[in-house]
GROMACS .gro file of C-alpha atoms in nm:
model
  351
    1MET     CA    1   7.147   1.462  20.312
    2PRO     CA    2   7.434   1.621  20.119
    3VAL     CA    3   7.519   1.512  19.767
    4ILE     CA    4   7.816   1.280  19.789
    5SER     CA    5   8.104   1.329  19.547
    6VAL     CA    6   8.281   1.013  19.436
    7ARG     CA    7   8.635   1.143  19.457
    8SER     CA    8   8.737   0.795  19.568
    9ARG     CA    9   8.576   0.460  19.628
   10THR     CA   10   8.677   0.471  19.992
   11SER     CA   11   8.511   0.809  20.050
   12ARG     CA   12   8.192   0.681  19.889
   13ALA     CA   13   8.193   0.377  20.115
   14LEU     CA   14   8.246   0.577  20.431
   15SER     CA   15   7.962   0.810  20.333
   16VAL     CA   16   7.701   0.534  20.338
   17LEU     CA   17   7.622   0.536  20.706
   18THR     CA   18   7.291   0.351  20.723
   19ALA     CA   19   7.066   0.150  20.496
   20ALA     CA   20   6.788   0.402  20.546
   21ALA     CA   21   7.009   0.667  20.383
   22ALA     CA   22   7.094   0.454  20.081
   23LEU     CA   23   6.890   0.634  19.817
   24ALA     CA   24   7.024   0.969  19.926
   25VAL     CA   25   7.380   0.856  19.865
   26LEU     CA   26   7.338   0.666  19.539
   27PRO     CA   27   7.609   0.742  19.283
   28GLN     CA   28   7.611   1.116  19.226
   29THR     CA   29   7.939   1.164  19.054
   30ALA     CA   30   7.937   1.494  18.867
   31TRP     CA   31   8.065   1.817  19.002
   32ALA     CA   32   8.166   2.153  18.858
   33GLY     CA   33   8.495   2.322  18.919
   34ARG     CA   34   8.490   2.650  19.103
   35GLY     CA   35   8.377   2.929  18.877
   36GLY     CA   36   8.655   3.117  18.714
   37SER     CA   37   8.920   2.866  18.817
   38GLY     CA   38   8.954   2.690  18.485
   39GLY     CA   39   9.163   2.857  18.220
   40ALA     CA   40   8.992   2.872  17.882
   41THR     CA   41   9.187   2.868  17.561
   42GLU     CA   42   9.101   3.177  17.362
   43GLY     CA   43   8.833   3.112  17.103
   44THR     CA   44   8.741   2.768  17.234
   45ALA     CA   45   8.466   2.619  17.446
   46THR     CA   46   8.597   2.446  17.755
   47PRO     CA   47   8.415   2.225  18.007
   48SER     CA   48   8.421   2.290  18.376
   49GLY     CA   49   8.670   2.055  18.531
   50GLY     CA   50   8.745   1.847  18.833
   51ALA     CA   51   9.039   1.691  19.005
   52GLY     CA   52   9.294   1.554  18.765
   53GLY     CA   53   9.073   1.635  18.468
   54ASP     CA   54   8.881   1.309  18.524
   55SER     CA   55   8.554   1.321  18.330
   56ILE     CA   56   8.375   1.153  18.620
   57TYR     CA   57   8.404   1.478  18.810
   58ALA     CA   58   8.324   1.713  18.521
   59SER     CA   59   8.008   1.904  18.449
   60VAL     CA   60   7.883   1.881  18.091
   61VAL     CA   61   7.848   2.261  18.079
   62THR     CA   62   8.109   2.422  17.852
   63TYR     CA   63   8.233   2.781  17.855
   64ASP     CA   64   8.352   3.005  17.572
   65GLU     CA   65   8.577   3.270  17.726
   66SER     CA   66   8.720   3.412  17.404
   67GLN     CA   67   8.551   3.747  17.482
   68ASN     CA   68   8.648   3.744  17.848
   69GLY     CA   69   8.896   3.980  18.011
   70SER     CA   70   9.260   3.872  18.012
   71GLY     CA   71   9.595   3.980  18.144
   72GLY     CA   72   9.766   3.968  18.478
   73SER     CA   73   9.572   4.261  18.624
   74SER     CA   74   9.227   4.126  18.537
   75GLY     CA   75   9.009   3.961  18.796
   76PRO     CA   76   8.655   3.852  18.887
   77VAL     CA   77   8.382   4.105  18.951
   78ALA     CA   78   8.231   4.108  19.300
   79PRO     CA   79   7.848   4.094  19.280
   80ALA     CA   80   7.656   4.365  19.461
   81GLY     CA   81   7.504   4.269  19.795
   82ASP     CA   82   7.506   3.904  19.902
   83TRP     CA   83   7.403   3.759  19.563
   84LYS     CA   84   7.583   3.444  19.451
   85PRO     CA   85   7.546   3.212  19.151
   86PRO     CA   86   7.392   2.869  19.224
   87ALA     CA   87   7.609   2.648  19.441
   88CYS     CA   88   7.448   2.335  19.295
   89TRP     CA   89   7.220   2.237  19.008
   90TYR     CA   90   7.098   1.934  18.813
   91GLU     CA   91   7.201   1.846  18.459
   92PRO     CA   92   7.189   1.547  18.219
   93LYS     CA   93   7.494   1.331  18.268
   94TRP     CA   94   7.469   0.960  18.181
   95THR     CA   95   7.329   0.728  17.917
   96PRO     CA   96   7.184   0.406  18.067
   97GLU     CA   97   7.502   0.217  17.980
   98GLN     CA   98   7.728   0.484  18.129
   99PHE     CA   99   7.525   0.503  18.446
  100GLU     CA  100   7.530   0.125  18.491
  101LYS     CA  101   7.909   0.129  18.463
  102GLU     CA  102   7.946   0.407  18.721
  103PHE     CA  103   7.683   0.252  18.947
  104ARG     CA  104   7.853  -0.086  18.957
  105LYS     CA  105   8.195   0.073  19.002
  106SER     CA  106   8.065   0.269  19.299
  107TRP     CA  107   7.978  -0.055  19.476
  108ASP     CA  108   8.307  -0.226  19.392
  109ILE     CA  109   8.439  -0.136  19.736
  110PRO     CA  110   8.552  -0.318  20.051
  111HIS     CA  111   8.279  -0.434  20.286
  112PHE     CA  112   8.158  -0.186  20.544
  113SER     CA  113   7.871  -0.181  20.791
  114GLY     CA  114   7.535  -0.134  20.621
  115ALA     CA  115   7.669  -0.188  20.268
  116GLY     CA  116   7.459  -0.495  20.200
  117GLU     CA  117   7.127  -0.331  20.283
  118ALA     CA  118   7.223  -0.008  20.108
  119TYR     CA  119   7.318  -0.199  19.794
  120ARG     CA  120   6.990  -0.395  19.802
  121MET     CA  121   6.789  -0.073  19.826
  122SER     CA  122   6.982   0.089  19.542
  123GLN     CA  123   6.940  -0.226  19.328
  124ASP     CA  124   6.565  -0.212  19.382
  125HIS     CA  125   6.564   0.156  19.284
  126TYR     CA  126   6.765   0.133  18.960
  127ILE     CA  127   6.766  -0.234  18.856
  128ASN     CA  128   6.468  -0.426  18.992
  129GLY     CA  129   6.185  -0.200  18.874
  130GLU     CA  130   6.122   0.006  19.188
  131PRO     CA  131   6.085   0.244  19.004
  132TYR     CA  132   6.350   0.181  18.735
  133ASP     CA  133   6.429  -0.144  18.555
  134ASP     CA  134   6.782  -0.238  18.444
  135PHE     CA  135   6.900   0.124  18.443
  136ASN     CA  136   6.630   0.214  18.186
  137LYS     CA  137   6.827   0.044  17.908
  138GLU     CA  138   6.508  -0.014  17.714
  139LYS     CA  139   6.486   0.367  17.680
  140SER     CA  140   6.844   0.408  17.558
  141GLY     CA  141   6.859   0.708  17.325
  142GLU     CA  142   6.529   0.844  17.456
  143GLY     CA  143   6.662   1.027  17.760
  144MET     CA  144   6.943   1.069  18.012
  145TRP     CA  145   7.016   1.014  18.376
  146TRP     CA  146   7.041   1.351  18.552
  147GLU     CA  147   7.268   1.423  18.846
  148ALA     CA  148   7.336   1.694  19.097
  149VAL     CA  149   7.643   1.907  19.027
  150ARG     CA  150   7.795   2.131  19.288
  151ASP     CA  151   8.046   2.412  19.308
  152GLU     CA  152   8.325   2.220  19.476
  153GLY     CA  153   8.497   2.536  19.596
  154ARG     CA  154   8.190   2.641  19.792
  155ALA     CA  155   8.142   2.286  19.917
  156GLU     CA  156   8.498   2.275  20.049
  157SER     CA  157   8.447   2.610  20.220
  158GLY     CA  158   8.149   2.467  20.411
  159ASP     CA  159   7.876   2.653  20.222
  160SER     CA  160   7.560   2.453  20.294
  161ALA     CA  161   7.405   2.576  19.966
  162ALA     CA  162   7.642   2.344  19.778
  163PHE     CA  163   7.464   2.046  19.936
  164ALA     CA  164   7.108   2.164  19.878
  165CYS     CA  165   7.067   1.952  19.562
  166ASP     CA  166   7.025   1.622  19.744
  167GLN     CA  167   6.807   1.426  19.503
  168ALA     CA  168   6.958   1.096  19.389
  169THR     CA  169   7.029   1.036  19.019
  170PHE     CA  170   6.700   1.040  18.822
  171TRP     CA  171   6.580   0.976  18.467
  172VAL     CA  172   6.448   1.245  18.230
  173ASP     CA  173   6.310   1.180  17.881
  174ASN     CA  174   6.460   1.386  17.599
  175GLY     CA  175   6.293   1.724  17.562
  176GLU     CA  176   6.134   1.722  17.909
  177THR     CA  177   6.220   1.955  18.195
  178PRO     CA  178   6.246   1.783  18.534
  179GLU     CA  179   6.027   1.924  18.808
  180VAL     CA  180   6.308   1.988  19.052
  181GLU     CA  181   6.449   2.313  19.180
  182ASN     CA  182   6.773   2.417  19.011
  183ALA     CA  183   6.730   2.201  18.700
  184ILE     CA  184   6.966   2.353  18.443
  185THR     CA  185   6.814   2.642  18.241
  186PRO     CA  186   6.950   2.934  18.039
  187ASP     CA  187   6.907   3.149  18.350
  188ILE     CA  188   7.128   2.916  18.556
  189LEU     CA  189   7.382   2.901  18.273
  190ALA     CA  190   7.393   3.282  18.273
  191GLN     CA  191   7.466   3.284  18.645
  192LEU     CA  192   7.738   3.024  18.606
  193ALA     CA  193   7.892   3.235  18.329
  194TYR     CA  194   7.880   3.538  18.561
  195ASN     CA  195   8.100   3.344  18.800
  196ARG     CA  196   8.372   3.326  18.531
  197LEU     CA  197   8.370   3.690  18.417
  198LYS     CA  198   8.706   3.863  18.439
  199VAL     CA  199   8.747   4.238  18.395
  200PRO     CA  200   9.050   4.467  18.358
  201GLY     CA  201   9.235   4.599  18.657
  202THR     CA  202   9.166   4.956  18.761
  203GLU     CA  203   9.470   5.182  18.775
  204VAL     CA  204   9.374   5.535  18.685
  205ALA     CA  205   9.606   5.779  18.516
  206LEU     CA  206   9.673   6.086  18.731
  207ALA     CA  207   9.807   6.434  18.663
  208PRO     CA  208  10.024   6.543  18.832
  209GLU     CA  209  10.169   6.194  18.781
  210VAL     CA  210  10.457   6.158  19.028
  211ALA     CA  211  10.328   6.363  19.321
  212THR     CA  212  10.038   6.601  19.357
  213LYS     CA  213  10.022   6.911  19.574
  214VAL     CA  214   9.796   7.016  19.858
  215ASN     CA  215   9.489   7.205  19.732
  216LEU     CA  216   9.584   7.136  19.370
  217PRO     CA  217   9.317   6.956  19.161
  218THR     CA  218   9.441   6.615  19.046
  219TRP     CA  219   9.301   6.494  18.716
  220ALA     CA  220   9.203   6.127  18.683
  221TRP     CA  221   9.107   5.931  18.374
  222LEU     CA  222   9.088   5.582  18.223
  223ASP     CA  223   9.180   5.496  17.868
  224LYS     CA  224   8.896   5.388  17.638
  225ALA     CA  225   9.100   5.101  17.493
  226THR     CA  226   9.125   4.928  17.831
  227PHE     CA  227   8.765   4.928  17.940
  228LYS     CA  228   8.529   4.752  17.707
  229GLU     CA  229   8.256   4.492  17.736
  230VAL     CA  230   8.358   4.139  17.829
  231ALA     CA  231   8.145   3.827  17.795
  232VAL     CA  232   8.134   3.455  17.875
  233THR     CA  233   7.900   3.204  17.708
  234ALA     CA  234   7.789   2.889  17.892
  235SER     CA  235   7.637   2.604  17.691
  236LEU     CA  236   7.491   2.260  17.751
  237ASP     CA  237   7.410   2.007  17.480
  238ALA     CA  238   7.323   1.666  17.623
  239GLY     CA  239   7.024   1.440  17.670
  240GLY     CA  240   6.798   1.635  17.438
  241VAL     CA  241   6.884   1.960  17.616
  242ASN     CA  242   7.060   2.218  17.396
  243ILE     CA  243   7.069   2.557  17.567
  244GLN     CA  244   7.312   2.843  17.606
  245ALA     CA  245   7.345   3.184  17.770
  246THR     CA  246   7.588   3.471  17.722
  247THR     CA  247   7.660   3.696  18.020
  248THR     CA  248   7.804   4.038  17.939
  249ALA     CA  249   7.969   4.296  18.166
  250LYS     CA  250   7.975   4.662  18.060
  251PRO     CA  251   8.163   4.931  18.257
  252VAL     CA  252   7.934   5.212  18.369
  253SER     CA  253   8.112   5.418  18.636
  254LEU     CA  254   8.431   5.473  18.832
  255LYS     CA  255   8.429   5.537  19.207
  256LEU     CA  256   8.722   5.732  19.354
  257GLU     CA  257   8.797   5.705  19.726
  258PRO     CA  258   9.096   5.927  19.816
  259GLY     CA  259   9.214   5.725  20.116
  260THR     CA  260   9.171   6.015  20.358
  261LYS     CA  261   8.883   6.229  20.481
  262ASP     CA  262   9.089   6.537  20.409
  263ALA     CA  263   9.013   6.542  20.039
  264GLN     CA  264   8.750   6.640  19.784
  265THR     CA  265   8.639   6.448  19.477
  266TYR     CA  266   8.517   6.561  19.136
  267PRO     CA  267   8.228   6.516  19.105
  268ALA     CA  268   8.141   6.546  19.474
  269SER     CA  269   7.995   6.194  19.482
  270GLY     CA  270   8.322   6.046  19.362
  271GLU     CA  271   8.129   5.862  19.087
  272CYS     CA  272   8.270   5.933  18.742
  273ALA     CA  273   8.054   5.817  18.452
  274PHE     CA  274   8.196   5.658  18.139
  275ASN     CA  275   8.199   5.869  17.823
  276ASP     CA  276   8.028   5.758  17.503
  277ASP     CA  277   8.360   5.638  17.359
  278GLY     CA  278   8.429   5.411  17.657
  279SER     CA  279   8.679   5.638  17.829
  280ILE     CA  280   8.627   5.808  18.161
  281GLY     CA  281   8.733   6.157  18.261
  282ALA     CA  282   8.973   6.351  18.042
  283PRO     CA  283   9.353   6.364  18.034
  284TYR     CA  284   9.515   6.677  18.170
  285ALA     CA  285   9.653   6.909  17.904
  286LYS     CA  286   9.842   7.235  17.908
  287GLY     CA  287   9.609   7.525  17.971
  288LYS     CA  288   9.374   7.334  18.202
  289ALA     CA  289   9.542   7.437  18.527
  290ASP     CA  290   9.258   7.672  18.626
  291ARG     CA  291   8.981   7.427  18.530
  292THR     CA  292   8.799   7.173  18.744
  293PRO     CA  293   8.851   6.815  18.623
  294ASP     CA  294   8.549   6.613  18.511
  295CYS     CA  295   8.691   6.327  18.717
  296GLY     CA  296   8.950   6.378  18.985
  297LEU     CA  297   9.022   6.480  19.340
  298LYS     CA  298   9.194   6.739  19.557
  299TYR     CA  299   9.388   6.660  19.872
  300LEU     CA  300   9.364   6.912  20.156
  301ARG     CA  301   9.674   6.800  20.345
  302SER     CA  302  10.004   6.635  20.262
  303SER     CA  303  10.071   6.266  20.299
  304GLY     CA  304  10.352   6.353  20.540
  305GLY     CA  305  10.631   6.171  20.367
  306GLY     CA  306  10.412   5.868  20.305
  307THR     CA  307  10.124   5.806  20.066
  308PHE     CA  308   9.746   5.793  20.062
  309PRO     CA  309   9.577   5.469  19.942
  310LEU     CA  310   9.360   5.586  19.653
  311GLN     CA  311   9.092   5.326  19.579
  312ALA     CA  312   8.959   5.323  19.223
  313THR     CA  313   8.663   5.087  19.166
  314VAL     CA  314   8.478   5.033  18.839
  315THR     CA  315   8.112   4.927  18.849
  316TRP     CA  316   8.006   4.683  18.576
  317GLU     CA  317   7.650   4.642  18.450
  318ILE     CA  318   7.576   4.270  18.401
  319THR     CA  319   7.317   4.145  18.150
  320TRP     CA  320   7.250   3.815  17.976
  321THR     CA  321   7.078   3.669  17.672
  322GLY     CA  322   6.996   3.304  17.620
  323SER     CA  323   6.816   3.034  17.429
  324GLY     CA  324   6.453   3.085  17.336
  325GLY     CA  325   6.463   3.463  17.365
  326THR     CA  326   6.546   3.454  17.734
  327GLY     CA  327   6.755   3.717  17.904
  328GLY     CA  328   6.760   3.991  18.162
  329ASP     CA  329   6.971   4.170  18.419
  330LEU     CA  330   7.196   4.030  18.688
  331PRO     CA  331   7.335   4.217  18.990
  332GLU     CA  332   7.599   4.477  18.912
  333GLY     CA  333   7.957   4.383  18.986
  334THR     CA  334   8.260   4.582  19.098
  335PHE     CA  335   8.634   4.541  19.059
  336GLY     CA  336   8.893   4.783  19.188
  337ALA     CA  337   9.250   4.841  19.286
  338GLU     CA  338   9.446   5.051  19.530
  339GLN     CA  339   9.729   5.283  19.426
  340ALA     CA  340   9.957   5.497  19.635
  341VAL     CA  341   9.938   5.875  19.594
  342THR     CA  342  10.203   6.111  19.727
  343VAL     CA  343  10.078   6.456  19.832
  344GLU     CA  344  10.327   6.731  19.899
  345GLU     CA  345  10.301   7.080  20.041
  346ILE     CA  346  10.341   7.361  19.792
  347GLN     CA  347  10.682   7.511  19.857
  348SER     CA  348  10.701   7.890  19.880
  349ILE     CA  349  11.018   8.093  19.822
  350ASN     CA  350  11.096   8.370  20.069
  351ARG     CA  351  11.312   8.651  19.935
   0.00000   0.00000   0.00000
């Protein structure tokens, strides 16, 4: 049974279809905004958000994006292969008093078929001691109610993974780790931070700049000031859980794809490695006309009055470090851009 978001009281009511399904649709009110969609103020930690900024819909995970990429040309890296960050997870959300308030509000709805039996079952579960008594108020300050959180963007797109965390709200004592899959950990925080990474756009400098010539080597390079490491830190401090993870992206190579088969790349693989100073390739300078560029390409035919779509893609190495000495590698990511290249025939003069 999917986790039900309480975007409205009506939608909650319509979601309770039978009494037998009651425990699967008990109030599960937290959700996380789609990764990368929330704008972080530089130098601050910001929570993931929901519709209208209502805290009911917000995850308690916060993000520091002060070291993230910025600017109009920046964008999210695309993970290698079919890897994706978690579409849902569990995290501490409510004190006993907060959960009681949300629980009772969730049942303050017009009558609908099956509501009475569903409410009785949920009362038994959280109020009447089967297994919880009075929302665990006697343990106030000793733990938190945990809830499923989902990536709403993936849920809205129909990704079934967003509904995999289908366990109803449950209690966890402070300092304990719940024995459920996808309970929040530094590793999961690192993956959520990955989803918010933004890296600079990739427009390479070319020489010749305006138009290159057939069979003439074209030099390509990237400035060292543009391409540097970016990082996002995800943190959670609630219910006795205080963990964090920083995910870092480092540029490692540039892939050139000329946009036509009638071309050669330098090196032959089209993969240009970054230099020690963070730059890639080398700018063309007077006196280099007879040299082969470290990074570049050569077109073997003209673009015929049009242009060729040169694709320049940077590969980013992704690593993370987290609480308790945790850390490791995450799948590489790529981000690229297309730019038009004009290729002209070399004009000869007949005397």
